[in-house]
Structures are given as structure tokens and as C-alpha cells.
Short mmCIF file of C-alpha atoms in Angstrom, two decimals:
data_model
loop_
_atom_site.label_atom_id
_atom_site.label_comp_id
_atom_site.label_asym_id
_atom_site.label_seq_id
_atom_site.Cartn_x
_atom_site.Cartn_y
_atom_site.Cartn_z
CA UNK A 1 7.30 86.88 45.67
CA UNK A 2 9.19 85.52 48.70
CA UNK A 3 7.45 85.83 52.08
CA UNK A 4 10.18 85.02 54.75
CA UNK A 5 9.76 84.52 58.40
CA UNK A 6 13.02 85.70 60.00
CA UNK A 7 16.14 87.74 59.50
CA UNK A 8 18.55 86.49 62.05
CA UNK A 9 22.25 86.71 62.31
CA UNK A 10 24.29 83.44 62.26
CA UNK A 11 25.40 81.91 65.55
CA UNK A 12 28.38 79.69 66.47
CA UNK A 13 28.46 76.22 64.92
CA UNK A 14 29.03 74.64 68.45
CA UNK A 15 25.44 75.21 69.41
CA UNK A 16 24.37 72.83 66.71
CA UNK A 17 22.91 75.13 64.10
CA UNK A 18 24.29 73.27 61.07
CA UNK A 19 21.66 71.47 59.01
CA UNK A 20 21.56 67.61 59.74
CA UNK A 21 21.60 65.68 56.45
CA UNK A 22 22.26 62.09 57.67
CA UNK A 23 18.87 60.75 58.47
CA UNK A 24 20.33 57.72 60.20
CA UNK A 25 21.60 60.01 62.77
CA UNK A 26 18.42 62.02 63.47
CA UNK A 27 16.44 60.88 66.37
CA UNK A 28 13.89 63.46 65.80
CA UNK A 29 12.07 62.12 62.84
CA UNK A 30 9.63 60.03 64.98
CA UNK A 31 6.19 59.36 63.70
CA UNK A 32 4.63 59.65 67.05
CA UNK A 33 5.41 63.01 68.54
CA UNK A 34 3.04 64.49 71.09
CA UNK A 35 0.85 67.41 70.14
CA UNK A 36 -0.83 67.66 73.51
CA UNK A 37 0.55 71.09 74.04
CA UNK A 38 2.23 73.20 71.34
CA UNK A 39 3.08 76.71 70.65
CA UNK A 40 1.65 78.19 67.50
CA UNK A 41 3.53 79.38 64.51
CA UNK A 42 3.55 83.23 64.66
CA UNK A 43 5.18 85.54 62.14
CA UNK A 44 7.94 87.77 63.44
CA UNK A 45 7.84 85.96 66.67
CA UNK A 46 8.53 82.25 66.82
CA UNK A 47 12.06 82.49 65.18
CA UNK A 48 14.79 80.09 66.19
CA UNK A 49 15.84 82.43 69.18
CA UNK A 50 12.41 82.47 70.50
CA UNK A 51 12.01 78.63 70.15
CA UNK A 52 15.38 78.09 71.85
CA UNK A 53 14.15 80.11 74.82
CA UNK A 54 10.69 78.31 75.07
CA UNK A 55 12.49 75.05 74.98
CA UNK A 56 14.31 76.02 78.14
CA UNK A 57 10.95 76.33 79.87
CA UNK A 58 9.38 73.02 78.59
CA UNK A 59 10.87 69.82 77.25
CA UNK A 60 7.60 68.41 75.98
CA UNK A 61 5.89 71.27 74.20
CA UNK A 62 5.87 70.97 70.41
CA UNK A 63 7.22 74.22 68.87
CA UNK A 64 6.50 75.49 65.35
CA UNK A 65 8.53 77.66 63.10
CA UNK A 66 6.90 80.87 61.65
CA UNK A 67 5.35 80.12 58.33
CA UNK A 68 7.97 80.03 55.57
CA UNK A 69 6.75 79.96 51.95
CA UNK A 70 7.91 77.39 49.40
CA UNK A 71 9.28 80.15 47.26
CA UNK A 72 11.51 81.48 49.98
CA UNK A 73 13.00 77.89 50.53
CA UNK A 74 13.30 76.78 46.96
CA UNK A 75 14.39 80.16 45.51
CA UNK A 76 16.08 81.94 48.51
CA UNK A 77 18.83 80.99 51.11
CA UNK A 78 17.56 77.50 51.90
CA UNK A 79 19.91 76.87 54.77
CA UNK A 80 19.02 80.07 56.46
CA UNK A 81 15.25 79.49 56.22
CA UNK A 82 15.50 75.97 57.55
CA UNK A 83 18.29 76.71 60.18
CA UNK A 84 17.56 75.67 63.71
CA UNK A 85 19.20 74.06 66.83
CA UNK A 86 18.79 70.48 67.80
CA UNK A 87 17.93 71.88 71.20
CA UNK A 88 14.53 73.10 70.00
CA UNK A 89 13.20 69.53 69.13
CA UNK A 90 10.37 68.51 69.10
CA UNK A 91 10.04 71.01 66.28
CA UNK A 92 7.62 71.50 63.25
CA UNK A 93 8.17 73.50 60.05
CA UNK A 94 5.11 75.24 58.86
CA UNK A 95 4.97 75.85 55.18
CA UNK A 96 2.96 78.24 53.04
CA UNK A 97 2.12 77.29 49.58
CA UNK A 98 -0.31 75.65 47.20
CA UNK A 99 1.78 74.12 44.42
CA UNK A 100 1.93 70.30 45.26
CA UNK A 101 5.38 69.65 43.80
CA UNK A 102 6.90 72.84 45.61
CA UNK A 103 5.45 71.60 48.98
CA UNK A 104 6.76 68.09 48.32
CA UNK A 105 10.23 69.50 47.67
CA UNK A 106 10.25 71.60 50.74
CA UNK A 107 8.86 68.80 52.89
CA UNK A 108 11.72 66.58 51.80
CA UNK A 109 14.21 69.41 52.72
CA UNK A 110 12.58 69.81 56.07
CA UNK A 111 12.92 66.02 56.76
CA UNK A 112 16.57 66.22 55.69
CA UNK A 113 17.12 69.09 58.04
CA UNK A 114 15.81 67.05 60.91
CA UNK A 115 12.27 68.58 61.63
CA UNK A 116 9.69 66.29 63.41
CA UNK A 117 6.75 67.50 61.38
CA UNK A 118 5.77 69.68 58.35
CA UNK A 119 2.58 71.60 58.81
CA UNK A 120 0.70 73.23 55.92
CA UNK A 121 -0.74 76.71 56.58
CA UNK A 122 -4.39 76.90 55.74
CA UNK A 123 -5.26 79.71 58.17
CA UNK A 124 -3.32 82.85 57.44
CA UNK A 125 -5.82 85.60 56.15
CA UNK A 126 -3.27 88.14 55.03
CA UNK A 127 -3.86 89.73 51.63
CA UNK A 128 -0.17 89.21 50.74
CA UNK A 129 -0.55 85.48 51.09
CA UNK A 130 -3.99 85.27 49.55
CA UNK A 131 -2.53 86.82 46.32
CA UNK A 132 -0.24 83.89 46.20
CA UNK A 133 -2.86 81.29 47.01
CA UNK A 134 -1.46 80.70 50.43
CA UNK A 135 -3.25 80.47 53.81
CA UNK A 136 -6.92 80.53 54.73
CA UNK A 137 -8.06 81.10 51.16
CA UNK A 138 -7.18 77.49 50.43
CA UNK A 139 -10.17 76.48 52.49
CA UNK A 140 -12.20 77.33 49.37
CA UNK A 141 -10.17 74.71 47.54
CA UNK A 142 -10.25 71.50 49.50
CA UNK A 143 -9.20 69.14 46.77
CA UNK A 144 -6.14 71.36 46.11
CA UNK A 145 -5.18 71.14 49.75
CA UNK A 146 -5.63 67.43 49.51
CA UNK A 147 -3.41 67.25 46.49
CA UNK A 148 -0.76 69.26 48.33
CA UNK A 149 -1.02 66.98 51.37
CA UNK A 150 -0.90 63.85 49.20
CA UNK A 151 2.36 65.07 47.52
CA UNK A 152 3.99 66.07 50.78
CA UNK A 153 3.29 62.59 52.40
CA UNK A 154 4.55 60.91 49.29
CA UNK A 155 7.86 62.83 49.71
CA UNK A 156 8.50 62.28 53.42
CA UNK A 157 8.23 59.82 56.27
CA UNK A 158 7.62 62.52 59.02
CA UNK A 159 4.15 63.51 59.71
CA UNK A 160 2.23 66.03 57.46
CA UNK A 161 -0.34 68.12 59.32
CA UNK A 162 -2.72 70.92 58.46
CA UNK A 163 -3.59 74.11 60.52
CA UNK A 164 -6.82 75.73 59.34
CA UNK A 165 -9.79 77.92 60.36
CA UNK A 166 -13.38 76.61 60.84
CA UNK A 167 -14.20 78.41 57.74
CA UNK A 168 -13.97 81.57 55.43
CA UNK A 169 -16.45 84.18 54.65
CA UNK A 170 -18.61 82.67 51.89
CA UNK A 171 -17.67 79.12 52.96
CA UNK A 172 -18.45 79.12 56.67
CA UNK A 173 -21.18 76.34 57.03
CA UNK A 174 -20.37 73.37 59.18
CA UNK A 175 -21.20 71.23 56.11
CA UNK A 176 -18.44 72.91 54.18
CA UNK A 177 -16.00 72.56 57.08
CA UNK A 178 -16.65 68.79 57.04
CA UNK A 179 -16.16 68.76 53.43
CA UNK A 180 -12.80 70.31 53.75
CA UNK A 181 -11.63 68.00 56.65
CA UNK A 182 -13.16 64.79 54.96
CA UNK A 183 -11.46 65.63 51.59
CA UNK A 184 -8.02 66.30 53.28
CA UNK A 185 -8.51 63.14 55.62
CA UNK A 186 -9.04 61.14 52.42
CA UNK A 187 -5.53 62.36 51.06
CA UNK A 188 -4.04 60.84 54.17
CA UNK A 189 -3.86 63.73 56.71
CA UNK A 190 -4.56 62.42 60.27
CA UNK A 191 -3.85 65.56 62.24
CA UNK A 192 -5.68 68.98 62.10
CA UNK A 193 -5.03 71.91 64.26
CA UNK A 194 -8.25 73.97 64.22
CA UNK A 195 -8.26 77.68 64.79
CA UNK A 196 -11.78 78.00 66.10
CA UNK A 197 -12.65 81.14 64.22
CA UNK A 198 -13.70 81.88 60.76
CA UNK A 199 -11.26 83.98 58.63
CA UNK A 200 -12.57 87.03 56.93
CA UNK A 201 -10.61 87.43 53.77
CA UNK A 202 -11.67 91.06 52.89
CA UNK A 203 -11.68 94.09 55.19
CA UNK A 204 -9.99 92.80 58.37
CA UNK A 205 -6.31 92.77 59.13
CA UNK A 206 -4.58 89.65 60.33
CA UNK A 207 -4.66 90.94 63.83
CA UNK A 208 -8.39 91.74 63.59
CA UNK A 209 -8.90 88.25 62.18
CA UNK A 210 -7.58 86.91 65.46
CA UNK A 211 -9.87 88.90 67.51
CA UNK A 212 -13.05 90.01 65.66
CA UNK A 213 -14.71 86.67 64.32
CA UNK A 214 -16.05 85.04 67.43
CA UNK A 215 -14.48 81.96 68.81
CA UNK A 216 -16.55 78.74 68.15
CA UNK A 217 -15.19 76.01 70.27
CA UNK A 218 -18.53 74.24 69.86
CA UNK A 219 -17.85 73.85 66.12
CA UNK A 220 -14.36 72.41 66.82
CA UNK A 221 -15.85 70.03 69.40
CA UNK A 222 -18.44 68.86 66.93
CA UNK A 223 -15.72 68.25 64.35
CA UNK A 224 -13.92 65.99 66.78
CA UNK A 225 -17.22 64.14 67.61
CA UNK A 226 -17.85 63.52 63.79
CA UNK A 227 -14.32 62.73 63.02
CA UNK A 228 -13.25 60.64 66.03
CA UNK A 229 -10.54 58.76 64.25
CA UNK A 230 -8.71 62.15 63.53
CA UNK A 231 -6.37 64.08 65.92
CA UNK A 232 -7.94 67.44 66.49
CA UNK A 233 -5.95 70.14 68.14
CA UNK A 234 -7.67 73.27 69.45
CA UNK A 235 -6.25 76.63 68.77
CA UNK A 236 -7.55 80.10 69.55
CA UNK A 237 -8.09 82.34 72.56
CA UNK A 238 -6.69 79.68 75.07
CA UNK A 239 -4.93 81.60 78.01
CA UNK A 240 -4.24 79.40 81.04
CA UNK A 241 -3.09 75.84 81.68
CA UNK A 242 -6.42 75.39 83.47
CA UNK A 243 -8.07 76.17 80.13
CA UNK A 244 -5.88 73.62 78.57
CA UNK A 245 -6.81 70.92 81.02
CA UNK A 246 -10.41 71.57 80.38
CA UNK A 247 -10.05 71.44 76.72
CA UNK A 248 -8.13 68.34 76.76
CA UNK A 249 -11.15 66.66 78.00
CA UNK A 250 -12.58 67.23 74.40
CA UNK A 251 -9.75 67.52 72.11
CA UNK A 252 -6.47 65.65 71.50
CA UNK A 253 -4.28 68.69 72.08
CA UNK A 254 -4.26 72.43 72.54
CA UNK A 255 -2.16 75.04 70.81
CA UNK A 256 -1.37 78.39 72.36
CA UNK A 257 -0.32 81.50 70.39
CA UNK A 258 -0.17 85.00 71.71
CA UNK A 259 -0.63 84.05 75.35
CA UNK A 260 2.51 81.60 75.12
CA UNK A 261 4.60 84.47 73.75
CA UNK A 262 3.46 87.38 75.92
CA UNK A 263 3.36 85.27 79.03
CA UNK A 264 6.17 82.67 78.24
CA UNK A 265 6.66 81.55 81.96
CA UNK A 266 3.26 79.72 81.57
CA UNK A 267 5.32 77.11 79.83
CA UNK A 268 7.40 76.42 82.91
CA UNK A 269 4.50 74.29 84.26
CA UNK A 270 3.46 72.60 81.17
CA UNK A 271 5.68 69.52 81.71
CA UNK A 272 4.46 68.83 85.19
CA UNK A 273 0.72 69.72 84.74
CA UNK A 274 0.00 68.33 81.27
CA UNK A 275 2.81 65.65 80.79
CA UNK A 276 3.13 64.31 84.35
CA UNK A 277 6.79 65.16 84.29
CA UNK A 278 8.80 65.08 87.48
CA UNK A 279 11.07 67.82 86.16
CA UNK A 280 11.40 70.75 88.70
CA UNK A 281 9.58 73.92 87.60
CA UNK A 282 12.35 76.44 86.42
CA UNK A 283 12.19 79.78 88.05
CA UNK A 284 12.02 83.10 86.03
CA UNK A 285 15.57 83.84 87.11
CA UNK A 286 16.73 80.37 85.92
CA UNK A 287 14.89 80.76 82.62
CA UNK A 288 16.71 84.06 81.96
CA UNK A 289 20.11 82.66 83.18
CA UNK A 290 19.87 79.69 80.93
CA UNK A 291 19.98 81.95 77.88
CA UNK A 292 23.29 83.71 78.84
CA UNK A 293 25.63 81.36 77.05
CA UNK A 294 23.45 81.35 73.95
CA UNK A 295 23.50 85.17 73.85
CA UNK A 296 27.11 85.25 74.36
CA UNK A 297 27.62 83.03 71.21
CA UNK A 298 25.32 85.18 69.24
CA UNK A 299 27.27 88.26 70.39
CA UNK A 300 30.55 86.69 69.35
CA UNK A 301 29.44 86.04 65.93
CA UNK A 302 28.38 89.80 65.37
CA UNK A 303 24.62 89.55 66.32
CA UNK A 304 22.62 91.89 68.36
CA UNK A 305 21.42 90.84 71.83
CA UNK A 306 18.01 92.28 71.02
CA UNK A 307 17.41 89.56 68.48
CA UNK A 308 16.97 87.31 71.44
CA UNK A 309 16.07 89.27 74.38
CA UNK A 310 13.04 90.83 72.69
CA UNK A 311 11.58 87.34 73.34
CA UNK A 312 12.31 87.33 77.02
CA UNK A 313 10.32 90.51 77.80
CA UNK A 314 7.39 88.45 78.87
CA UNK A 315 9.27 87.24 81.84
CA UNK A 316 8.81 90.64 83.32
CA UNK A 317 5.27 90.62 84.69
CA UNK A 318 3.55 91.32 87.93
CA UNK A 319 6.56 92.02 90.40
CA UNK A 320 8.32 95.08 91.73
CA UNK A 321 10.89 95.92 89.20
CA UNK A 322 9.12 94.46 86.20
CA UNK A 323 8.84 97.79 84.43
CA UNK A 324 12.70 98.39 84.85
CA UNK A 325 13.35 94.85 83.59
CA UNK A 326 11.46 95.53 80.35
CA UNK A 327 13.04 98.94 79.98
CA UNK A 328 16.55 97.53 80.16
CA UNK A 329 15.72 94.98 77.59
CA UNK A 330 13.68 97.10 75.18
CA UNK A 331 15.20 100.59 75.60
CA UNK A 332 18.48 100.60 77.28
CA UNK A 333 19.75 97.60 75.24
CA UNK A 334 20.16 99.77 72.20
CA UNK A 335 22.33 102.21 74.09
CA UNK A 336 24.84 99.97 75.87
CA UNK A 337 28.34 99.05 74.78
CA UNK A 338 28.37 96.17 77.25
CA UNK A 339 25.25 94.06 76.43
CA UNK A 340 26.03 91.19 78.62
CA UNK A 341 26.53 93.47 81.76
CA UNK A 342 23.10 94.84 81.00
CA UNK A 343 21.66 91.40 80.61
CA UNK A 344 23.11 90.49 84.05
CA UNK A 345 21.60 93.58 85.44
CA UNK A 346 18.11 92.58 84.09
CA UNK A 347 18.51 89.06 85.29
CA UNK A 348 19.18 90.18 88.99
CA UNK A 349 15.63 91.79 88.99
CA UNK A 350 14.30 88.09 88.59
CA UNK A 351 16.28 86.83 91.60
CA UNK A 352 14.18 84.79 93.71
CA UNK A 353 11.28 84.89 91.17
#
């Protein structure tokens, strides 16, 4: 079974989407990338078009792909599943799998393609992935996760990280969480992104698993206290940069998911507020306009503008005309024969914002 993360049309080569295979020319394979602020891997959302857009807003945020299974990469269209733009860096590939040799092979391909990091998904609660021993169910098998991480690290020089929950139903004690983290640490992992909820593996949908189990930041904070040598990144329910600044007093980094997608303009201040950058804050109009050439290239290759502009809808919030902005890009876009003219019409609604 191949679980894939995206189905995007090709784009012109001159926007640097070809896979990079000469490691000597890859400046991205750096061991010390910042995870102070990152955008979570989100299925059906953080495709390469979304990531290109988010990178316009923040130069420093670490971006993650959607989860891609090892089966999709090894037995599907490898180039398609690893395809990305050099403009997206710093960028991490999230893998789903539980066979050490397969994860090692995919990690090597990720490094050859130029990714900064490869991340193992130990947090997805979906029934589909559970049936393939992928995601949160692996928290019940810490030694297997350790074996996977060891194989991945032996195959590559880029960092190997793990994203996980604080537990799963039936294995949700703090002692069991420490056993999991300690076992994976002993295999060589030094960076853990902690979604501060347990995962309920039966009876809840993935959406409900992001909302129903209560957030336990205190558990994640205790983990950082008990494993001070590890990099602990907090994920789950973070909504503002003020929240980020507060959590960074305890944790090494923060990861935003749904809020970063639904309110992407939040990223426009990330570089200044969290990385002390002197880069000017981009306006909403500038963020929109920065995508025009990219969209034109996509259209020239036969792609649909909706593949890209669906990720821009979050720019239309809290101003007169915001509803019209969203209507243009979500409804009218499917009726027009002149997509770039419609894009320009929507962009005008952001003038001065």
C-alpha cells in the first residue's frame, strides 16, 4: 500500500525543481539547522507549493514536507515524491515507515535530493497508517523505532529526528514516555518534536486526535527537564508568536501546524521576533505578489492555479474585502479562462495590507 502526500503538476525547470545529486554542490546539508521555529508536516497541506509560499514570508522557519511513506518512494515515482525547490530550504522530509532498511534507503535518497533533515513520523494516529505499522502505533515499539533511527543515521550525514506524541492509549504513563525517548536517544537521536497529546488509536479520527486528547505541555516540559541534553521541540495548540516566545523559555523550539496554515501571515514576523532578523516585514500584498511568477510558470506547464492559490486563502482575514478575496480564489478560480487576471484582481484587495 502506498500512502502519498501530494499530486501536483510539474513546473518549469528554471525554478529549480530538478533533484540535486551532487552533494558537493549542496549547501543545505548542514548539521546545524535551526529548529527554533518550524511548520509542521500536514497531509494534503504542506505540499511544495505551500512550502514555496511560506518561504516568502519567513527565511528562517524550518519547513517540513507532508509525510511520505517508504513504499511510495521506493516503489512509486521517486522523483515526484522527493521533488522540491531549492527556494524552500531549510527543508526536512518526513518519512512514514517501520522497516529499518527501507527507511535507510529513503533517507539516503533524501540526502542526495538536498533535504536538510529527515524526520520519522511516530505521531500519526490514522487507521490506514497503523495497519502498515506507521505513525503513533510505533510508540508501543520503542526498540523498533530505535532500530529505524540507527539505520537511518548510518545511511546519511544529515540529521535524523523523530516526531511523536506523549503516549498512546494503553501506553500513556510518563515512565513509558521516558522509556521511549531514552531508547531512541540511545540509538543516536538528539532531536525530538513532541506533540503534547496522547494519541487514541481506536475510535477517534485523525482530526479528533488533534483536538480531543488534552494538551499536556507540563509533560513535555518535564521531558525537557529530565533529558536536558536533548533538543525538545514543542508541538500542539500553539497559536501566536507570543505563545512561541513564552514556550521558548522552556523548550528548544516550537512547531506550529494548523495555525501556520490557516493564518500564514503569522510567519511574516517570525524572522524579526524569533530570529532577530533586520529583514523588513513583508505586507500581505507583497506576499501575494511574490507568488505571481511562480504561478505563471505552473500555468505554462499546464498546471491549475488552484494547486497553489488554495494555500494563499489564509491571507484573506479580518479586513473589508476578505470574503471577496477568498471567493475569488476558491470559487471564481474554477470558472475563469484568465487565471492570472483573476489573481491580480484578488491581489488588489490586499493593497495597503
